[in-house]
Coordinates of N, CA and C in Angstrom, one line a residue:
M1 N 6.3 -63.0 -37.7 CA 5.1 -62.3 -37.2 C 5.6 -61.0 -36.5
K2 N 6.8 -61.0 -35.9 CA 7.3 -59.9 -35.2 C 7.5 -58.7 -36.1
N3 N 8.0 -58.9 -37.3 CA 8.2 -57.9 -38.3 C 7.0 -57.3 -38.8
L4 N 5.9 -57.9 -38.7 CA 4.6 -57.4 -39.3 C 4.1 -56.2 -38.5
F5 N 4.2 -56.2 -37.2 CA 3.7 -55.1 -36.4 C 4.3 -53.8 -36.6
P6 N 5.6 -53.6 -36.7 CA 6.1 -52.3 -37.1 C 5.7 -51.8 -38.4
A7 N 5.5 -52.7 -39.4 CA 5.1 -52.4 -40.7 C 3.6 -51.9 -40.7
L8 N 2.8 -52.6 -39.9 CA 1.4 -52.2 -39.8 C 1.3 -50.8 -39.1
G9 N 2.1 -50.6 -38.1 CA 2.1 -49.3 -37.4 C 2.5 -48.2 -38.3
L10 N 3.6 -48.4 -39.1 CA 4.0 -47.4 -40.1 C 3.0 -47.1 -41.1
A11 N 2.3 -48.2 -41.6 CA 1.3 -48.0 -42.6 C 0.1 -47.2 -42.0
A12 N -0.3 -47.5 -40.8 CA -1.4 -46.7 -40.2 C -1.0 -45.3 -39.9
A13 N 0.2 -45.0 -39.5 CA 0.7 -43.7 -39.3 C 0.7 -42.9 -40.6
S14 N 1.2 -43.6 -41.6 CA 1.3 -42.9 -42.9 C -0.1 -42.5 -43.5
L15 N -1.0 -43.4 -43.3 CA -2.4 -43.1 -43.8 C -2.9 -41.9 -43.0
L16 N -2.7 -41.9 -41.7 CA -3.2 -40.7 -40.9 C -2.6 -39.4 -41.4
I17 N -1.3 -39.4 -41.6 CA -0.5 -38.2 -42.0 C -0.9 -37.9 -43.4
L18 N -1.0 -38.8 -44.3 CA -1.2 -38.5 -45.7 C -2.6 -38.0 -46.0
T19 N -3.6 -38.4 -45.3 CA -4.9 -37.8 -45.5 C -4.9 -36.4 -45.1
A20 N -4.2 -36.0 -44.1 CA -4.0 -34.6 -43.6 C -5.4 -34.0 -43.3
C21 N -6.3 -34.7 -42.9 CA -7.6 -34.2 -42.5 C -8.1 -35.0 -41.3
A22 N -8.9 -34.3 -40.5 CA -9.5 -35.1 -39.4 C -10.6 -36.0 -39.9
G23 N -10.7 -37.1 -39.3 CA -11.8 -38.1 -39.6 C -11.4 -38.8 -40.9
P24 N -12.3 -39.8 -41.3 CA -12.1 -40.5 -42.5 C -12.2 -39.6 -43.7
P25 N -11.2 -39.7 -44.7 CA -11.2 -38.9 -45.8 C -12.3 -39.2 -46.8
E26 N -12.8 -38.1 -47.4 CA -13.8 -38.3 -48.5 C -13.1 -38.4 -49.8
E27 N -13.8 -38.8 -50.9 CA -13.1 -39.0 -52.2 C -12.4 -37.8 -52.7
P28 N -13.0 -36.6 -52.7 CA -12.2 -35.4 -53.2 C -10.9 -35.2 -52.5
V29 N -10.9 -35.4 -51.2 CA -9.7 -35.2 -50.4 C -8.7 -36.2 -50.8
V30 N -9.0 -37.5 -50.9 CA -8.1 -38.5 -51.3 C -7.6 -38.2 -52.7
A31 N -8.4 -37.9 -53.7 CA -8.0 -37.6 -55.0 C -7.1 -36.4 -55.1
L32 N -7.4 -35.4 -54.3 CA -6.5 -34.2 -54.3 C -5.1 -34.6 -53.7
W33 N -5.2 -35.4 -52.6 CA -3.9 -35.8 -52.0 C -3.0 -36.6 -53.0
Q34 N -3.6 -37.4 -53.8 CA -2.9 -38.2 -54.8 C -2.2 -37.2 -55.8
Q35 N -3.0 -36.2 -56.2 CA -2.4 -35.2 -57.1 C -1.3 -34.4 -56.5
I36 N -1.4 -34.1 -55.2 CA -0.3 -33.4 -54.5 C 0.9 -34.3 -54.4
K37 N 0.8 -35.6 -54.1 CA 1.9 -36.5 -54.1 C 2.6 -36.6 -55.4
S38 N 1.8 -36.7 -56.5 CA 2.3 -36.8 -57.8 C 3.1 -35.5 -58.2
A39 N 2.5 -34.4 -57.9 CA 3.1 -33.1 -58.2 C 4.4 -32.9 -57.4
N40 N 4.5 -33.6 -56.2 CA 5.6 -33.4 -55.3 C 6.5 -34.6 -55.3
A41 N 6.5 -35.4 -56.3 CA 7.2 -36.7 -56.3 C 8.8 -36.5 -56.4
D42 N 9.2 -35.4 -57.1 CA 10.6 -35.2 -57.3 C 11.2 -34.3 -56.3
L43 N 11.8 -34.8 -55.2 CA 12.3 -33.9 -54.1 C 13.8 -33.7 -54.3
R44 N 14.4 -34.0 -55.4 CA 15.9 -33.8 -55.6 C 16.2 -32.3 -55.5
C45 N 17.4 -32.1 -55.0 CA 17.9 -30.7 -54.8 C 19.4 -30.7 -54.9
D46 N 20.0 -29.5 -55.2 CA 21.4 -29.3 -55.2 C 21.8 -28.5 -53.9
D47 N 21.0 -27.6 -53.4 CA 21.3 -26.9 -52.2 C 20.0 -26.4 -51.5
N48 N 20.1 -25.8 -50.3 CA 19.0 -25.5 -49.5 C 18.0 -24.5 -50.2
S49 N 18.6 -23.6 -51.1 CA 17.7 -22.6 -51.7 C 16.6 -23.3 -52.6
Q50 N 16.7 -24.5 -52.9 CA 15.7 -25.2 -53.8 C 14.7 -25.9 -52.9
C51 N 14.8 -25.9 -51.6 CA 13.9 -26.6 -50.7 C 13.0 -25.7 -49.9
H52 N 11.7 -26.1 -49.9 CA 10.7 -25.2 -49.3 C 9.8 -26.1 -48.5
S53 N 9.0 -25.5 -47.6 CA 8.0 -26.3 -46.9 C 6.6 -25.7 -47.2
I54 N 5.6 -26.5 -47.2 CA 4.2 -26.0 -47.5 C 3.2 -26.7 -46.5
G55 N 2.3 -25.9 -46.0 CA 1.3 -26.5 -45.1 C 0.3 -27.2 -45.8
V56 N -0.1 -28.4 -45.3 CA -1.1 -29.2 -46.0 C -2.2 -29.6 -45.1
G57 N -3.4 -29.8 -45.6 CA -4.6 -30.2 -44.8 C -5.1 -29.0 -44.1
A58 N -6.0 -29.2 -43.2 CA -6.6 -28.1 -42.5 C -7.1 -28.6 -41.1
K59 N -6.8 -27.9 -40.1 CA -7.3 -28.1 -38.8 C -8.7 -27.5 -38.7
A60 N -9.6 -28.1 -37.9 CA -10.9 -27.7 -37.8 C -11.0 -26.2 -37.4
C61 N -10.1 -25.8 -36.6 CA -10.2 -24.4 -36.1 C -9.2 -23.5 -36.9
G62 N -8.6 -23.9 -37.9 CA -7.7 -23.1 -38.8 C -6.3 -23.6 -38.8
G63 N -5.6 -23.2 -39.8 CA -4.2 -23.6 -40.0 C -4.0 -25.0 -40.6
P64 N -2.8 -25.3 -41.1 CA -2.5 -26.6 -41.7 C -2.4 -27.7 -40.6
E65 N -2.7 -28.9 -41.1 CA -2.6 -30.1 -40.2 C -1.1 -30.5 -40.1
N66 N -0.4 -30.3 -41.2 CA 1.0 -30.8 -41.3 C 1.7 -30.0 -42.3
Y67 N 3.0 -30.4 -42.6 CA 3.8 -29.7 -43.6 C 4.5 -30.8 -44.5
L68 N 4.8 -30.4 -45.7 CA 5.5 -31.2 -46.7 C 6.7 -30.4 -47.1
A69 N 7.8 -31.1 -47.4 CA 9.0 -30.5 -48.0 C 8.7 -30.6 -49.5
W70 N 9.2 -29.6 -50.3 CA 9.1 -29.7 -51.8 C 10.3 -29.0 -52.4
S71 N 10.7 -29.4 -53.6 CA 11.8 -28.9 -54.3 C 11.4 -28.1 -55.5
S72 N 12.0 -26.9 -55.6 CA 11.7 -26.1 -56.7 C 12.6 -26.4 -57.9
K73 N 13.5 -27.4 -57.7 CA 14.4 -27.7 -58.8 C 13.7 -28.3 -60.0
H74 N 12.7 -29.2 -59.8 CA 12.0 -29.9 -60.8 C 10.5 -29.8 -60.7
S75 N 10.0 -29.1 -59.6 CA 8.5 -29.0 -59.3 C 8.0 -27.7 -59.7
D76 N 6.7 -27.6 -60.1 CA 6.0 -26.4 -60.3 C 5.3 -25.9 -59.0
G77 N 6.0 -25.0 -58.4 CA 5.5 -24.5 -57.1 C 4.1 -23.9 -57.2
A78 N 3.7 -23.2 -58.3 CA 2.4 -22.7 -58.4 C 1.3 -23.8 -58.5
Q79 N 1.6 -24.8 -59.2 CA 0.7 -26.0 -59.3 C 0.5 -26.6 -58.0
L80 N 1.6 -26.9 -57.3 CA 1.6 -27.5 -56.0 C 0.8 -26.7 -55.0
K81 N 1.0 -25.4 -55.0 CA 0.3 -24.5 -54.1 C -1.2 -24.5 -54.4
A82 N -1.5 -24.5 -55.6 CA -3.0 -24.5 -56.0 C -3.6 -25.8 -55.5
L83 N -2.9 -27.0 -55.7 CA -3.5 -28.2 -55.3 C -3.6 -28.3 -53.8
V84 N -2.6 -27.8 -53.1 CA -2.6 -27.7 -51.6 C -3.8 -26.9 -51.1
A85 N -4.1 -25.8 -51.8 CA -5.2 -24.9 -51.4 C -6.5 -25.6 -51.6
Q86 N -6.6 -26.3 -52.7 CA -7.9 -27.1 -53.0 C -8.1 -28.2 -52.0
H87 N -7.0 -28.9 -51.6 CA -7.0 -29.9 -50.7 C -7.4 -29.4 -49.3
A88 N -6.9 -28.3 -48.9 CA -7.2 -27.7 -47.6 C -8.7 -27.3 -47.6
A89 N -9.2 -26.7 -48.7 CA -10.6 -26.4 -48.8 C -11.5 -27.6 -48.6
A90 N -11.1 -28.7 -49.3 CA -11.9 -30.0 -49.2 C -11.8 -30.5 -47.8
C91 N -10.7 -30.4 -47.1 CA -10.6 -30.8 -45.7 C -11.5 -30.0 -44.8
R92 N -11.5 -28.7 -45.0 CA -12.4 -27.8 -44.2 C -13.8 -28.2 -44.5
D93 N -14.2 -28.4 -45.7 CA -15.6 -28.8 -46.0 C -15.9 -30.1 -45.3
D94 N -15.0 -31.1 -45.3 CA -15.3 -32.4 -44.6 C -15.4 -32.2 -43.1
D95 N -14.5 -31.4 -42.6 CA -14.6 -31.1 -41.1 C -15.9 -30.4 -40.8
Q96 N -16.3 -29.5 -41.6 CA -17.6 -28.8 -41.3 C -18.8 -29.7 -41.4
R97 N -18.8 -30.5 -42.4 CA -19.9 -31.4 -42.7 C -20.0 -32.5 -41.5
K98 N -18.8 -32.9 -41.0 CA -18.8 -33.9 -40.0 C -18.8 -33.3 -38.6
G99 N -18.8 -31.9 -38.5 CA -18.8 -31.3 -37.2 C -17.6 -31.6 -36.4
M100 N -16.4 -31.7 -37.1 CA -15.2 -32.0 -36.4 C -14.7 -30.8 -35.6
M101 N -13.9 -31.1 -34.6 CA -13.3 -30.1 -33.8 C -11.8 -30.5 -33.7
S102 N -11.0 -29.5 -33.3 CA -9.6 -29.8 -33.1 C -9.1 -29.2 -31.8
T103 N -7.8 -29.4 -31.5 CA -7.2 -28.8 -30.3 C -6.9 -27.4 -30.5
C104 N -6.9 -26.9 -31.7 CA -6.6 -25.5 -32.1 C -5.1 -25.2 -31.8
S105 N -4.3 -26.3 -31.6 CA -2.9 -26.0 -31.4 C -2.2 -25.6 -32.7
V106 N -1.2 -24.8 -32.7 CA -0.5 -24.3 -33.8 C 0.5 -25.3 -34.2
V107 N 0.6 -25.7 -35.5 CA 1.6 -26.5 -36.0 C 2.6 -25.6 -36.7
S108 N 3.8 -25.5 -36.2 CA 4.8 -24.6 -36.7 C 5.4 -25.1 -38.0
D109 N 5.7 -24.2 -38.9 CA 6.4 -24.5 -40.1 C 7.8 -24.9 -39.8
P110 N 8.3 -26.1 -40.0 CA 9.7 -26.5 -39.7 C 10.7 -26.0 -40.7
G111 N 10.2 -25.6 -41.9 CA 11.1 -25.2 -43.0 C 11.7 -26.5 -43.6
A112 N 12.5 -26.4 -44.6 CA 13.1 -27.5 -45.3 C 14.5 -27.2 -45.7
S113 N 15.2 -28.3 -45.9 CA 16.6 -28.2 -46.3 C 17.0 -29.4 -47.2
C114 N 18.1 -29.2 -47.9 CA 18.6 -30.2 -48.8 C 19.6 -31.1 -48.0
R115 N 19.2 -32.4 -47.9 CA 20.1 -33.3 -47.3 C 20.3 -34.5 -48.2
A116 N 21.5 -34.8 -48.5 CA 21.9 -35.9 -49.4 C 21.2 -35.8 -50.7
G117 N 21.0 -34.6 -51.2 CA 20.4 -34.4 -52.5 C 18.9 -34.5 -52.5
V118 N 18.3 -34.5 -51.4 CA 16.8 -34.6 -51.3 C 16.3 -33.5 -50.3
C119 N 15.2 -32.9 -50.7 CA 14.6 -31.9 -49.7 C 13.8 -32.6 -48.7
V120 N 14.1 -32.3 -47.4 CA 13.4 -32.9 -46.3 C 13.0 -31.7 -45.3
L121 N 12.0 -32.0 -44.5 CA 11.6 -31.1 -43.5 C 12.7 -31.0 -42.4
N122 N 12.9 -29.8 -41.9 CA 13.8 -29.7 -40.7 C 13.2 -30.3 -39.5
Q123 N 13.9 -30.8 -38.6 CA 13.4 -31.4 -37.4 C 13.0 -30.3 -36.4
Q124 N 11.9 -30.4 -35.8 CA 11.4 -29.5 -34.8 C 12.3 -29.7 -33.5
Q125 N 12.5 -28.6 -32.8 CA 13.3 -28.7 -31.6 C 12.5 -28.5 -30.4

């Protein structure tokens, strides 16, 4: 039973981060998020030049909710950027419809780098 609680906590945190919108996600937001995950499934890289970060979701008062690392080695950056823009618009629509507010804090772009052959976000300091 002890091992169940960390797993539940991780699952809950992942759901919150992956929806990248305030409040419960609506169907278009979830569908677009699944498309983003699919388009960004291959994070393999040879060096830092292939790793990039992209803002996802939308805060109620503007700006991205979070960032994702992505690799240009095997991914179509234009397709990913288009999906992210559609997802952010859907998030903004949801926030507006629900009357959501946010702290208006700025989420800084951490950038991304190639570590052990995989693109990852750089750690914030």
